[in-house]
Every structure is written in C-alpha cells, then in structure tokens.
Amino acid sequence: MAILEEPHDRTSLVLYGSETGMAQDVAAEVGAIFERLHFSTRVVELNSVNISRLAKSLIVVIIISTTGQGDLPANAQTFWKQLLRRRLPPDHLSDVRFTTFGLGDSSYPKYNWAARKLHKRLIQLGAKEFQARGEADVQHPEGTDGSFIPWSADLRRHLLEAYEYPEGLSPIPDDTLLQPKWTLEEARGSGNAEFSRHSFLAETSTGRLENQEDGSQNESPPDLTPSDGILQGDTPPNDLLPIPGSITVNLDENDRVTAMHHWQDVRRITFSTSTSVDYEPGDVLTIFPKNFPQDVEDLISIMDWGHVADIPLRCVRTRTATGQQHDDPSPIPHLLPVPQLTLRNLLLHYLDITAIPRRSFFSFIAHFTDDPVHKERLLEFTRPQYLDELYDYTTRPRRSILEVLHDFRSVKIPWSWVGSVIPVLKGRQFSIASGGSLKRTSIEPGGLGRFELLVAIVKYRTVIKKVRQGVCSRYLSSLPKGTKLNVLLRKGGLNTAKTEARRPVIMVAPGTGVAPMRSLVYERLSWKEEEEGHHQDSKNIHTNGLGPSVPGIGDNVLFFGCRNKESDFFFREEWEELKSRLGLQVYTAFSRDQKKKVYVQDVIREQAEVVYRLLHDRSGIVYICGSSGKMPQAVREALIEVFQSQGAVEREDAEKQLLAMEKEGRYKQETW
C-alpha cells in the first residue's frame, strides 16, 4: 500500500563520498531520479551533514567510493567519525530510511569496503534499509553503469510503490528537461565582485552546510588580476586557482626519465614550497589541470558562443516551482572572482571538455538539438538496452565530450547552462615519490618543502586510430620550470608508521607504481639514520642472505617490473646506492628483454623462500602498488602459491593466511 505524504514532507537527501568525482557524478544522477518523482532533493557531500539531521529527510541515499585500504574518501571522514561516537544509542537513527550504493574496484582485496561498513553502521544505529545496497565494479565490462542502471531502476520502482504523488502530479517524463539549480548570467553592476567572492568562494567552495566551523576550508584566496592574452601560444594560462586549503608550489624540474626511443614519456617532476611540509609514504598530491586554449576555442566555435566568451559572468541559483531558491552548493568549486570569471576562463580552468561523457550527458544534450535523427541517436545512448553501443561509442575509443559535440553539430548548448551540462574538471591525484631527506630542499635546518612525482604521460592511439592524451599529464608535460601551481596534499592509503620500522617489508611495484615505494624506502632510511646516526660503523653491519642489513631496521625487498632494463628502469642508480646504505635488495622483471615475457609475479615465485621467510616467519609487510586490473590479482595469486609451496599447506589455508595479513594491516595495496 502506498504511503500518502504531504508535499512539504516529500524530501530526499543524496549524499556522496568521492575521491575522484565519480561518486559525485552518480549522486547527481540519483538526485535527478528523485526530482522527476517530485521529491525536494539536495545532493551534497557527506562531510557537510550532521547525522542528527538525517531523519529530517524522508529518504537518504548514500553514494560512496572506497579508497586506500578499505577507507572512506576524505570528504566522508567527518561524517564517518560522527557515526563512530561511542555514546550514540542503538536507536539513534531509527527514523532514518536509507540505501547505499558503493563504487569499487574488484582488484582490491577490500572491494567496496567503505559502502559495506557504512551500510552496516547505519543499521547498527537503527536506520531502516529502504532498498538493498548496490555495488558497482570499475572492472565490469560495462563499467559502473553495468550495476548502477539496474540498481537505479529498482530504486525508482521502490519509490513509486512506497510514495504516492501529491495531488494533481505525475512523474516528470524522461524527455522533459529538468531545470538546473545554478545557471550563468552576465555580471553587471557595482556589487558583482562582492557577490562573486561571497557566493563562489565562501559558500560553494566545499558545499558545507552544517559543519562550517572548519575555517581552514573556507579561506579566501588572494586577489587576482585578469590574465592577459589567454590565447597567445598553445599552452594553458598560468593563473593560480583559488583552491581552499591548497599549497603553492614552484615547478623546479620536469624531466623525461625514459629513453627517447621508448614508447612512453615518463616524467620526474619536482616541486618546492616556500615553507617546510611534512608527509608520509603513500600520500598524494592533487593537481588541478587546465584545458588547452585551442580546444576551448574549438568548443566556443562549434557552440556559437563567441559573442559571450569574454564578458564577465556570475553564477546564480535558480528557483524551485514554489519560488524558493535551491540550496545545493554550486557544481563548480573555487571559482575565479569577477571580472576574471568569463565563459572562456570557465572552460579553460573548470570544465572537463575532454572527458568521456556519461549517459546523463547524452540525455542533457538531446534537448538542445532540432535535428530529429541526432536527437533519436542521442536518446538511444541513454537507454539500458543500448548500453553496449554507448560503450563502443564512448569508452572503448575514449571519445571525448568535445568530439561528441563535433559528431552532433546540431547540438547547441545554452551558454548559461554549461556548468550543469559539462562535468567539472576534477583534480588528479599522484603518489608522491619522495620521502625521508628528499622531503626537503636541503638537509640543513630550515630546508623548504619538496615533492617529487613520477608521472607517465598518457598518449596513445585508440581503436579508431585517434591520438588520446590524459588531460592532467598533457597539462603537466607542457609546464615550463618556474611555473607556480596551487595543489592539495592528501593523506594516502598505505598507512605507514615508524613503529613498523623493525618489520621486514616486501614492495611489489611495477612501472610508476614504484613512486610510493621509493618514498617508503627513503623514509625507512631516515628512520635508520635517526636511530643509529649518519656514520654507522661498518662492523655493525651483518649479512642475512639478502645483502647487508642494518640493526634496528627490517629487511627491505623490492620487486620492480618494467619493459626494458635500458628504457624504463626507474631510479636504477639509486637502488644500487641504497643496497649499501639500507640493505635494499632489488629483484627485477624486464618483460620485453627476452622472448618469454617475465612479470613481477613470476619473480616472486622464483624467490619464494625469501618471500615466505619475511612474510610468514618474520611477520613482514607486503605493499602492492601500480596499475589496477590484472596485476594485483596476479601478484596475490603468486603469494598464495608461495604460501602453499613453502608452508606445505592447501590452497584454502594459504588464502586464510593472506586474509589474516590483511586484517593485521600487513597486506597493503594502492593501485590506480
């Protein structure tokens, strides 16, 4: 039997915890489902809400990704801490009806862990499950949509069954365009600069609603002056974006470290700061890329936006059907102030025009064409039965939004809607490759902060023979020395600690996955030097079959893999030096230097005795870093075989030993 509700009680709250922005995109799609069923809906990040206010909404939906070792994203941690308060009674959330949807990667041992433990905790506090938890796997052949589409269809069906509409209303059809909650308009009048600074930077930079006491998240940026000659040259402008909580860094080095004849350009990028900065192995830098002027000009041209491209704009809330302003945060964070905020600058700095479009993008732009053939084709891409065609058109060839708009030239997006149609250009995270003494520009007191990154420049040809480039790596590769950037320093998922210094470590890190392991190696070296001094007497060094080791620090073993010894053996000279300084033992797998391909998992099997002794007999820690997909599972399989053969146990027992290592925090994976 349907539940009758008064219109003002028909509210929903869609919360997201997102590290890369994918969960935020999915949350927006869920919000649209509620809006079409006439729910008053808010879509905000988890950290913006106090748990005591959850019951004020009829339905709560949480979309969350998993990061690190089964951790919640940074913008969900405050919310999670609220749920873990010891004094909360078991019926604290008894008036809350909810469901959750997790975004995960099945190559991780703790697949969708964040969604599972969050869902479980809500039930422990008395919340009622409105619909079964959904889980998406990025490794699914059809991506996250392979799971999200059927789950969201079930959500809509459950809502239709449980809640009748207010009198005189019916569901808003899918072919009816929902009004955006924010639009752009020309900025006119003397109060515009103040409006922009208040609305964009203080109110919308984080989307915080109830927890505004964190002043560090709402810092005002310095005054900026408009860029001159944006379209001079073919590189992005060098304006510093007003990112709350950011660190200003200077680009000191941007050097290729792979051989010139090698197929891939990998850069060793070094930044310095004007103050000392501390961080740990596994921590990441978030870099906000910018689009290239020629791409922006191309989009302006095909959309016929030339007449408004360079006039000052402001972002304004629209109003609901009842005349109230929407209270969702702006979809575009930390905007430039007037007069810098123009359509051109918005496209250069903030909107991801080279992203692979989601289904919702096709649904939007189908409203902006008067070509019936184009309209029908665009709508086909939004229908579940054509999911394979959408994949073949977008994901498989990595076709971008800009290219889609070239294919469908009849589409003309209103410039005032652009911030609601084109996704935000999100920051990209890079594991820091420096640690120990490399975290400072000088070992002397007063040394300034320093970061090193190992960045693979993404450039390849797709199945349709088009050259593709990663938006952030393309941006980074174009930057000259001396460029200044505002970046964010974020806690990583490896959870290293000095208390683990005496434990042996095995590091498995093919390709650029070696970056966080290099950080760990230098951090462990600094721990050793702190404990024993910089001039350790050689008589205290002993051998244990793995090379010289140092009392007070556990054994350090690195399994590194790449294509060729002479082309992409990263930090080769450093490893040689660290053999004597730290007792580091490096085992290599050069997959293309012989007829039979050899990978890190093969070398792990070859060194089974060493691996078993350090992990099983001496309770060591294993770190697996690098590309997600097949590698982590192949390494795990090799470790299972090592435990089987060396421990003379059945496979089931070997798997249990690895699971026990995970629970003890001795099996750590960070892949991307």
XYZ file of C-alpha atoms in Angstrom:
672
model
C 0.000 0.000 0.000
C 1.356 3.392 -0.954
C 2.178 5.926 1.740
C 0.460 9.305 1.389
C 2.756 12.248 2.023
C 2.183 15.970 2.216
C 4.173 17.869 -0.435
C 6.443 19.573 2.084
C 7.328 16.181 3.596
C 8.406 14.764 0.267
C 12.141 15.316 0.751
C 15.203 13.312 -0.125
C 18.866 13.700 0.707
C 21.523 12.283 -1.615
C 24.972 12.189 -0.034
C 28.262 11.276 -1.671
C 31.782 10.415 -0.631
C 34.072 10.780 -3.605
C 37.821 10.718 -4.136
C 37.969 11.229 -7.902
C 34.494 12.640 -8.561
C 32.808 9.507 -9.894
C 30.579 9.042 -6.833
C 29.575 12.695 -7.087
C 28.513 12.181 -10.709
C 26.458 9.117 -9.774
C 24.868 11.042 -6.880
C 23.743 13.730 -9.329
C 22.023 11.066 -11.440
C 20.260 9.686 -8.345
C 19.177 13.208 -7.447
C 17.572 13.560 -10.876
C 15.557 10.360 -10.276
C 14.103 11.864 -7.098
C 13.371 15.195 -8.770
C 11.394 13.501 -11.533
C 9.267 11.902 -8.818
C 8.635 15.328 -7.243
C 10.903 14.972 -4.218
C 12.539 18.100 -2.889
C 16.118 16.904 -3.248
C 19.541 18.002 -2.061
C 22.784 16.473 -3.346
C 25.771 17.246 -1.094
C 28.968 15.653 0.212
C 28.810 13.521 3.350
C 31.010 15.809 5.432
C 28.525 18.657 5.014
C 25.804 16.928 7.035
C 25.345 16.315 10.737
C 23.928 12.831 11.329
C 21.271 14.240 13.668
C 19.674 15.872 10.612
C 19.348 12.707 8.532
C 15.866 11.987 9.854
C 14.617 15.330 8.511
C 14.605 13.752 5.047
C 12.101 11.127 4.032
C 14.745 9.092 2.184
C 18.535 9.186 2.437
C 20.721 7.722 -0.318
C 24.486 7.484 0.095
C 26.811 7.012 -2.871
C 30.372 6.271 -1.806
C 33.638 5.044 -3.260
C 36.367 3.108 -1.464
C 39.925 4.362 -1.252
C 43.187 3.079 0.212
C 42.904 0.022 2.437
C 39.111 -0.034 2.539
C 38.933 3.593 3.693
C 36.281 6.235 3.162
C 37.117 9.240 0.945
C 38.340 12.416 2.617
C 35.002 14.195 2.125
C 33.252 11.402 4.049
C 35.629 11.037 7.004
C 33.949 13.641 9.238
C 30.572 12.010 8.687
C 32.051 8.593 9.492
C 33.580 9.861 12.723
C 30.143 11.095 13.776
C 28.741 7.597 13.278
C 31.510 6.075 15.414
C 30.766 8.083 18.554
C 30.576 5.670 21.458
C 27.689 7.371 23.202
C 25.266 7.009 20.304
C 22.325 4.797 21.354
C 21.352 1.845 19.109
C 18.141 3.623 18.090
C 19.767 6.974 17.275
C 18.834 6.733 13.592
C 15.619 4.739 13.987
C 13.650 7.355 12.000
C 16.011 7.212 9.023
C 15.145 5.271 5.860
C 18.151 4.797 3.631
C 20.030 2.854 0.995
C 23.626 2.908 -0.200
C 25.470 2.368 -3.463
C 29.183 1.638 -3.490
C 31.748 2.263 -6.207
C 34.730 -0.054 -6.017
C 37.473 -1.925 -7.817
C 37.409 -5.707 -7.509
C 41.187 -5.861 -7.975
C 41.429 -4.581 -4.381
C 41.131 -7.098 -1.521
C 38.719 -4.755 0.301
C 36.348 -4.295 -2.600
C 33.600 -1.749 -1.817
C 34.615 -1.873 1.840
C 33.567 1.722 2.553
C 29.976 1.182 1.381
C 29.680 -2.094 3.276
C 30.889 -0.806 6.636
C 28.921 2.433 6.298
C 25.758 0.499 5.495
C 26.352 -1.854 8.430
C 26.955 1.005 10.874
C 23.749 2.806 9.860
C 21.770 -0.363 10.559
C 23.539 -0.747 13.922
C 22.232 2.718 14.819
C 18.677 1.768 13.973
C 18.340 3.109 10.419
C 15.914 1.173 8.206
C 17.047 -0.135 4.846
C 14.713 1.160 2.147
C 16.428 -0.805 -0.620
C 19.241 -3.343 -0.715
C 22.749 -1.948 -1.031
C 24.103 -1.725 -4.574
C 27.725 -2.196 -5.625
C 29.499 -1.225 -8.835
C 32.846 -2.507 -10.083
C 35.029 -0.390 -12.371
C 36.406 -3.662 -13.747
C 32.944 -4.594 -15.058
C 32.922 -4.827 -18.887
C 30.332 -2.035 -18.965
C 31.914 -0.019 -16.160
C 29.911 1.292 -13.231
C 26.775 1.604 -15.375
C 26.630 -2.183 -15.623
C 25.494 -2.263 -11.985
C 24.142 1.239 -11.499
C 21.463 1.109 -14.204
C 19.585 -1.920 -12.782
C 20.034 -0.671 -9.199
C 18.688 2.790 -10.039
C 15.740 1.220 -11.891
C 14.921 -0.720 -8.711
C 15.224 2.485 -6.671
C 12.690 4.243 -8.891
C 10.314 1.277 -8.707
C 10.528 1.155 -4.900
C 9.816 4.873 -4.665
C 6.796 4.560 -6.940
C 5.435 1.709 -4.830
C 6.021 3.372 -1.468
C 5.072 7.008 -2.045
C 2.084 8.445 -3.882
C 2.408 11.787 -5.591
C 0.941 14.990 -4.279
C -2.485 15.547 -5.750
C -2.508 16.542 -9.391
C 1.090 15.493 -10.096
C 2.610 12.627 -12.044
C 6.229 11.596 -12.730
C 8.177 14.045 -14.849
C 8.897 12.194 -18.113
C 12.498 11.425 -19.028
C 12.146 13.523 -22.154
C 11.320 16.608 -20.085
C 14.350 18.731 -19.278
C 14.948 19.358 -15.582
C 15.912 22.917 -14.777
C 19.455 23.334 -13.403
C 19.885 24.559 -9.843
C 22.565 27.010 -10.915
C 22.998 28.988 -14.123
C 25.339 31.623 -15.504
C 24.361 35.190 -16.262
C 26.137 38.371 -17.272
C 27.691 40.152 -14.301
C 26.514 43.756 -14.262
C 26.515 46.403 -11.563
C 28.951 47.514 -8.887
C 28.104 44.730 -6.460
C 29.083 41.865 -8.667
C 32.631 41.401 -7.412
C 31.449 41.167 -3.824
C 28.649 38.803 -4.825
C 31.093 36.576 -6.667
C 33.620 36.430 -3.867
C 30.973 35.604 -1.263
C 28.887 33.188 -3.296
C 31.633 31.303 -5.072
C 34.469 31.162 -2.615
C 32.935 31.087 0.839
C 29.631 29.390 0.234
C 30.305 26.943 -2.578
C 33.961 26.017 -2.364
C 33.259 22.893 -0.335
C 29.488 22.599 -0.279
C 29.498 22.590 3.525
C 26.048 23.078 5.042
C 26.067 22.323 8.733
C 29.732 21.968 9.637
C 31.025 25.441 8.806
C 33.216 25.676 11.883
C 36.200 24.395 9.918
C 37.582 27.761 8.940
C 40.534 26.262 7.086
C 38.167 25.033 4.399
C 36.805 28.489 3.701
C 39.898 30.593 3.333
C 39.556 33.491 0.902
C 42.085 33.454 -1.936
C 44.362 36.353 -2.722
C 43.146 38.983 -5.144
C 43.876 38.027 -8.716
C 44.368 40.048 -11.832
C 42.886 39.001 -15.151
C 45.132 37.007 -17.493
C 46.482 38.825 -20.494
C 46.490 37.205 -23.907
C 44.900 33.916 -22.933
C 45.031 32.619 -26.482
C 48.623 33.597 -27.153
C 50.505 30.349 -27.614
C 49.156 26.853 -27.246
C 49.625 26.188 -23.522
C 47.107 26.712 -20.709
C 47.177 30.009 -18.792
C 49.250 30.148 -15.620
C 46.665 31.748 -13.312
C 46.771 30.423 -9.745
C 43.361 28.958 -8.971
C 41.847 29.973 -5.598
C 41.728 26.476 -4.070
C 40.916 26.489 -0.336
C 43.497 24.694 1.807
C 45.999 24.465 -1.049
C 49.789 24.756 -1.042
C 51.546 26.955 -3.593
C 54.421 25.069 -5.219
C 57.092 26.006 -7.736
C 57.970 23.634 -10.567
C 61.726 23.002 -10.318
C 62.202 20.006 -12.619
C 60.144 18.436 -15.392
C 62.459 15.887 -16.978
C 61.855 12.804 -19.065
C 63.344 9.693 -17.411
C 62.584 7.100 -20.080
C 64.830 6.619 -23.102
C 63.921 8.808 -26.068
C 63.242 5.744 -28.207
C 60.893 4.288 -25.589
C 57.196 4.270 -26.448
C 56.172 6.201 -23.326
C 57.265 9.531 -21.944
C 57.581 9.314 -18.148
C 58.475 12.469 -16.229
C 60.248 13.041 -12.953
C 58.589 16.207 -11.711
C 59.911 18.133 -8.714
C 58.086 20.871 -6.824
C 59.311 23.054 -3.963
C 57.389 25.142 -1.456
C 58.199 28.309 0.441
C 57.701 26.546 3.790
C 58.544 23.151 5.207
C 55.901 20.488 4.626
C 55.678 17.028 6.136
C 54.046 13.975 4.618
C 54.243 10.194 4.724
C 54.834 7.414 2.175
C 51.676 6.826 0.178
C 50.445 10.412 0.490
C 49.312 12.099 -2.700
C 49.368 15.478 -4.396
C 46.184 16.586 -6.091
C 46.897 18.650 -9.177
C 44.167 20.583 -10.949
C 44.731 20.502 -14.711
C 43.649 23.090 -17.236
C 42.382 22.774 -20.763
C 44.341 23.956 -23.764
C 43.299 27.230 -25.450
C 42.925 25.657 -28.884
C 40.450 23.074 -27.541
C 38.471 25.767 -25.756
C 38.352 27.948 -28.853
C 37.180 24.908 -30.841
C 34.271 24.341 -28.453
C 33.329 28.033 -28.396
C 33.258 27.987 -32.177
C 31.054 24.923 -32.672
C 28.663 26.082 -29.925
C 28.441 29.633 -31.351
C 29.468 31.166 -28.033
C 31.909 33.689 -29.456
C 29.746 36.709 -28.628
C 29.695 35.899 -24.900
C 33.050 34.142 -24.479
C 34.876 37.027 -22.840
C 32.270 39.018 -20.929
C 32.232 38.835 -17.085
C 29.789 36.281 -15.693
C 28.405 35.256 -12.361
C 26.793 32.057 -11.131
C 23.271 32.339 -9.698
C 20.810 29.989 -8.063
C 17.585 29.196 -9.866
C 14.274 28.877 -8.064
C 12.035 25.915 -7.360
C 8.446 25.632 -8.564
C 7.365 27.173 -5.248
C 9.608 30.208 -5.775
C 12.288 29.196 -3.264
C 15.978 29.329 -4.188
C 17.740 25.974 -4.486
C 20.183 25.483 -1.624
C 22.513 22.933 -3.215
C 26.141 24.096 -3.421
C 27.429 25.284 -6.780
C 28.534 22.415 -9.025
C 31.762 24.290 -9.757
C 34.054 24.865 -6.744
C 36.607 27.635 -6.032
C 35.686 29.887 -8.953
C 37.656 32.916 -10.058
C 36.115 36.245 -8.994
C 34.582 38.819 -11.288
C 35.844 40.154 -13.682
C 38.026 37.097 -14.303
C 35.079 34.735 -14.478
C 34.212 34.541 -18.157
C 32.894 31.682 -20.244
C 36.336 31.221 -21.770
C 38.010 31.076 -18.359
C 35.344 28.694 -17.124
C 36.190 26.333 -19.984
C 39.944 26.756 -19.548
C 40.044 26.189 -15.799
C 36.971 24.353 -14.615
C 35.048 22.189 -17.099
C 36.261 18.845 -18.422
C 35.621 19.215 -22.132
C 37.854 16.221 -22.954
C 36.174 13.826 -20.507
C 34.485 10.648 -21.699
C 30.780 11.522 -21.402
C 28.393 9.629 -19.135
C 24.851 8.636 -20.118
C 23.444 11.704 -18.404
C 25.388 13.965 -20.773
C 23.609 12.467 -23.788
C 20.286 12.866 -22.015
C 21.048 16.567 -21.496
C 22.253 17.459 -24.966
C 19.396 15.606 -26.670
C 17.256 18.558 -25.555
C 19.483 21.021 -27.390
C 19.135 19.794 -30.976
C 16.405 20.332 -33.534
C 17.705 17.504 -35.731
C 15.340 14.526 -35.213
C 17.961 11.992 -36.344
C 20.561 13.356 -33.949
C 18.019 13.547 -31.157
C 16.960 9.926 -31.550
C 20.554 8.695 -31.668
C 21.483 10.660 -28.555
C 18.494 9.266 -26.670
C 19.410 5.732 -27.707
C 22.685 6.124 -25.825
C 20.693 6.785 -22.632
C 18.612 3.595 -22.820
C 19.703 0.471 -20.929
C 19.252 -1.812 -23.945
C 21.864 0.230 -25.850
C 24.499 0.186 -23.106
C 26.871 -1.846 -25.286
C 26.565 0.713 -28.089
C 27.276 3.537 -25.649
C 30.405 1.662 -24.541
C 31.537 1.145 -28.141
C 30.971 4.805 -28.962
C 32.499 6.388 -25.841
C 34.575 4.221 -23.504
C 36.196 1.858 -25.978
C 37.596 4.567 -28.295
C 37.906 7.041 -25.378
C 35.792 9.566 -27.285
C 35.649 12.954 -25.559
C 32.824 15.417 -24.983
C 34.447 17.778 -27.477
C 34.478 15.049 -30.120
C 30.869 14.090 -29.407
C 29.827 17.691 -29.988
C 31.742 17.626 -33.266
C 29.830 14.484 -34.282
C 26.488 16.062 -33.370
C 26.981 19.567 -34.745
C 23.286 20.355 -34.485
C 23.570 20.409 -30.685
C 23.769 23.952 -29.314
C 24.095 24.032 -25.520
C 22.859 27.323 -23.967
C 25.940 29.027 -22.565
C 24.089 29.768 -19.333
C 23.667 26.019 -18.738
C 27.219 24.950 -19.464
C 28.153 24.395 -15.793
C 25.300 21.909 -15.404
C 25.901 20.033 -18.664
C 29.680 19.640 -18.892
C 31.309 17.937 -15.875
C 33.733 19.724 -13.598
C 37.436 19.342 -14.349
C 38.499 17.475 -11.217
C 41.905 17.305 -9.636
C 44.078 14.280 -10.361
C 45.969 12.501 -7.603
C 49.606 11.465 -7.911
C 51.512 9.362 -5.396
C 54.496 11.241 -4.007
C 57.840 9.622 -4.857
C 59.982 11.462 -2.303
C 60.498 10.564 1.337
C 62.960 10.945 4.174
C 65.614 13.557 3.411
C 64.118 14.069 -0.077
C 61.148 15.842 1.504
C 63.288 18.952 1.995
C 65.288 21.088 -0.401
C 68.220 20.865 1.995
C 69.232 18.550 4.827
C 70.277 21.621 6.803
C 67.808 23.148 9.301
C 65.365 25.431 7.538
C 65.181 23.370 4.366
C 61.989 24.070 2.425
C 59.335 21.579 1.404
C 59.906 19.380 -1.631
C 57.780 16.917 -3.612
C 58.797 14.516 -6.349
C 56.344 12.804 -8.691
C 56.813 10.078 -11.282
C 54.222 10.780 -13.977
C 53.508 8.692 -17.053
C 52.373 10.995 -19.856
C 49.229 9.370 -21.203
C 49.299 9.410 -25.006
C 48.151 6.588 -27.250
C 46.107 5.666 -30.304
C 42.666 4.137 -29.884
C 40.853 1.519 -31.920
C 39.685 4.316 -34.246
C 43.307 5.453 -34.705
C 42.787 8.719 -32.845
C 45.537 10.033 -30.595
C 44.401 10.318 -26.979
C 46.117 12.251 -24.206
C 45.431 12.322 -20.484
C 44.113 15.746 -19.522
C 46.392 16.166 -16.490
C 49.549 14.510 -17.792
C 49.243 16.540 -21.008
C 48.938 19.664 -18.886
C 51.900 18.762 -16.700
C 54.117 17.899 -19.650
C 53.538 21.376 -21.080
C 54.615 23.276 -17.971
C 57.993 25.053 -18.016
C 60.256 25.310 -14.999
C 59.276 28.113 -12.681
C 55.536 27.589 -13.098
C 53.582 28.031 -9.878
C 50.592 25.853 -9.004
C 48.168 25.529 -6.122
C 47.978 21.865 -5.125
C 46.384 19.843 -2.352
C 48.321 17.456 -0.120
C 46.204 14.467 0.844
C 46.664 11.502 3.149
C 47.242 8.272 1.236
C 46.085 4.758 1.954
C 49.310 2.912 2.796
C 49.169 3.882 6.484
C 52.886 3.529 7.140
C 54.275 4.170 10.613
C 57.684 4.423 12.237
C 56.598 1.702 14.657
C 56.845 -0.708 11.711
C 60.497 0.101 11.082
C 61.770 -3.188 12.505
C 59.423 -5.264 10.385
C 60.745 -6.510 7.037
C 58.922 -5.147 4.004
C 58.345 -6.580 0.559
C 57.423 -3.973 -2.032
C 55.855 -5.048 -5.331
C 55.822 -2.093 -7.687
C 55.842 -2.382 -11.477
C 56.104 0.769 -13.575
C 55.247 4.100 -11.970
C 53.857 2.144 -9.025
C 57.405 2.383 -7.700
C 56.812 6.050 -6.776
C 55.259 5.488 -3.309
C 57.731 2.652 -2.689
C 60.647 4.975 -3.334
C 59.097 7.300 -0.764
C 58.888 4.407 1.689
C 62.485 3.325 1.080
C 63.848 6.803 1.800
C 61.568 7.145 4.816
C 62.891 3.872 6.240
C 66.415 5.075 5.548
C 65.718 8.216 7.576
C 64.308 6.099 10.413
C 67.501 4.070 10.411
C 69.706 7.158 10.389
C 67.727 8.757 13.200
C 68.190 5.664 15.340
C 71.787 4.867 14.597
C 73.332 8.123 13.380
C 74.691 9.115 9.978
C 78.064 7.427 10.453
C 77.249 3.850 11.404
C 80.365 1.771 11.942
C 80.633 -0.899 9.251
C 81.350 -3.559 11.869
C 77.729 -3.354 12.994
C 76.521 -4.368 9.558
C 75.745 -8.054 9.189
C 74.538 -10.184 6.320
C 71.481 -12.413 6.327
C 71.411 -13.839 2.830
C 69.727 -10.771 1.360
C 72.739 -8.476 1.387
C 73.920 -6.149 4.155
C 71.274 -5.133 6.658
C 71.255 -2.613 9.460
C 70.309 -3.371 13.062
C 67.147 -1.523 14.045
C 65.577 -1.653 10.588
C 63.841 -4.586 8.956
C 64.840 -6.123 5.632
C 63.816 -4.161 2.527
C 62.986 -6.080 -0.633
C 61.701 -4.511 -3.850
C 60.179 -6.407 -6.768
C 60.240 -3.979 -9.675
C 58.915 -4.587 -13.166
C 59.145 -2.673 -16.432
C 59.549 -3.364 -20.139
C 63.273 -2.894 -20.691
C 66.287 -2.537 -18.453
C 67.734 0.230 -20.618
C 64.482 2.121 -21.266
C 62.303 2.402 -18.174
C 64.210 1.045 -15.169
C 63.274 3.942 -12.884
C 65.761 5.089 -10.194
C 68.239 2.397 -11.228
C 71.312 4.191 -9.882
C 69.592 4.996 -6.596
C 68.756 1.365 -5.929
C 72.432 0.476 -6.284
C 73.410 3.089 -3.712
C 70.632 2.018 -1.344
C 71.882 -1.548 -1.338
C 74.812 -0.424 0.787
C 73.028 2.297 2.732
C 69.892 0.364 3.655
C 70.496 -3.235 2.677
C 67.891 -2.882 -0.056
C 67.530 -5.954 -2.256
C 66.001 -5.394 -5.690
C 64.566 -8.176 -7.840
C 63.665 -7.109 -11.370
C 61.326 -8.304 -14.103
C 62.073 -6.849 -17.546
C 59.123 -8.159 -19.503
C 60.405 -7.422 -23.042
C 64.133 -8.128 -22.723
C 63.727 -11.810 -23.672
C 61.401 -13.891 -25.820
C 59.326 -15.099 -22.887
C 57.665 -12.267 -21.011
C 58.552 -12.067 -17.330
C 56.478 -10.143 -14.783
C 56.837 -9.352 -11.086
C 54.580 -12.260 -10.117
C 56.974 -14.652 -11.894
C 59.962 -13.313 -9.971
C 58.010 -13.592 -6.697
C 57.586 -17.308 -7.412
C 61.315 -17.600 -8.149
C 62.126 -16.002 -4.791
C 59.548 -17.996 -2.869
C 61.906 -18.858 0.011
C 62.801 -15.208 0.650
C 59.192 -14.054 0.376
C 57.867 -16.731 2.712
C 60.564 -16.206 5.312
C 59.991 -12.455 5.505
C 56.193 -12.508 5.382
C 55.385 -15.680 7.299
C 58.306 -16.410 9.595
C 59.159 -12.798 10.411
C 55.683 -11.201 10.160
C 56.690 -8.789 7.416
C 54.522 -6.374 5.449
C 53.799 -6.563 1.726
C 52.960 -3.471 -0.341
C 51.477 -3.761 -3.830
C 51.459 -0.557 -5.882
C 50.836 0.207 -9.533
C 48.209 -0.276 -12.177
C 44.893 -1.810 -11.168
C 43.390 -4.602 -13.214
C 45.220 -7.876 -13.705
C 48.465 -7.084 -11.866
C 47.214 -7.011 -8.247
C 45.318 -10.283 -8.662
C 48.291 -11.933 -10.405
C 50.579 -10.894 -7.533
C 48.083 -12.168 -4.976
C 47.901 -15.492 -6.789
C 51.700 -15.747 -6.744
C 51.745 -15.082 -2.983
C 49.132 -17.782 -2.425
C 51.314 -20.239 -4.336
C 54.361 -19.194 -2.280
C 52.495 -19.853 0.973
C 51.290 -23.185 -0.402
C 54.664 -24.443 -1.558
C 56.834 -23.107 1.252
C 54.365 -23.833 4.038
C 53.256 -27.185 2.632
C 49.592 -26.268 3.081
C 46.451 -26.492 0.968
C 45.311 -23.504 -1.074
C 42.469 -22.742 1.348
C 44.918 -22.413 4.232
C 47.232 -20.214 2.161
C 44.342 -17.899 1.331
C 43.420 -17.706 5.009
C 46.968 -16.621 5.830
C 46.744 -13.748 3.361
C 43.359 -12.744 4.775
C 44.913 -12.741 8.239
C 47.686 -10.462 6.951
C 45.043 -8.050 5.619
C 43.287 -7.920 8.997
C 46.612 -7.282 10.721
C 47.436 -4.449 8.299
C 50.334 -6.386 6.747
C 48.887 -6.659 3.230
C 48.550 -3.191 1.705
C 47.539 -2.296 -1.817
C 47.451 1.059 -3.588
C 46.614 0.783 -7.280
C 45.101 3.116 -9.838
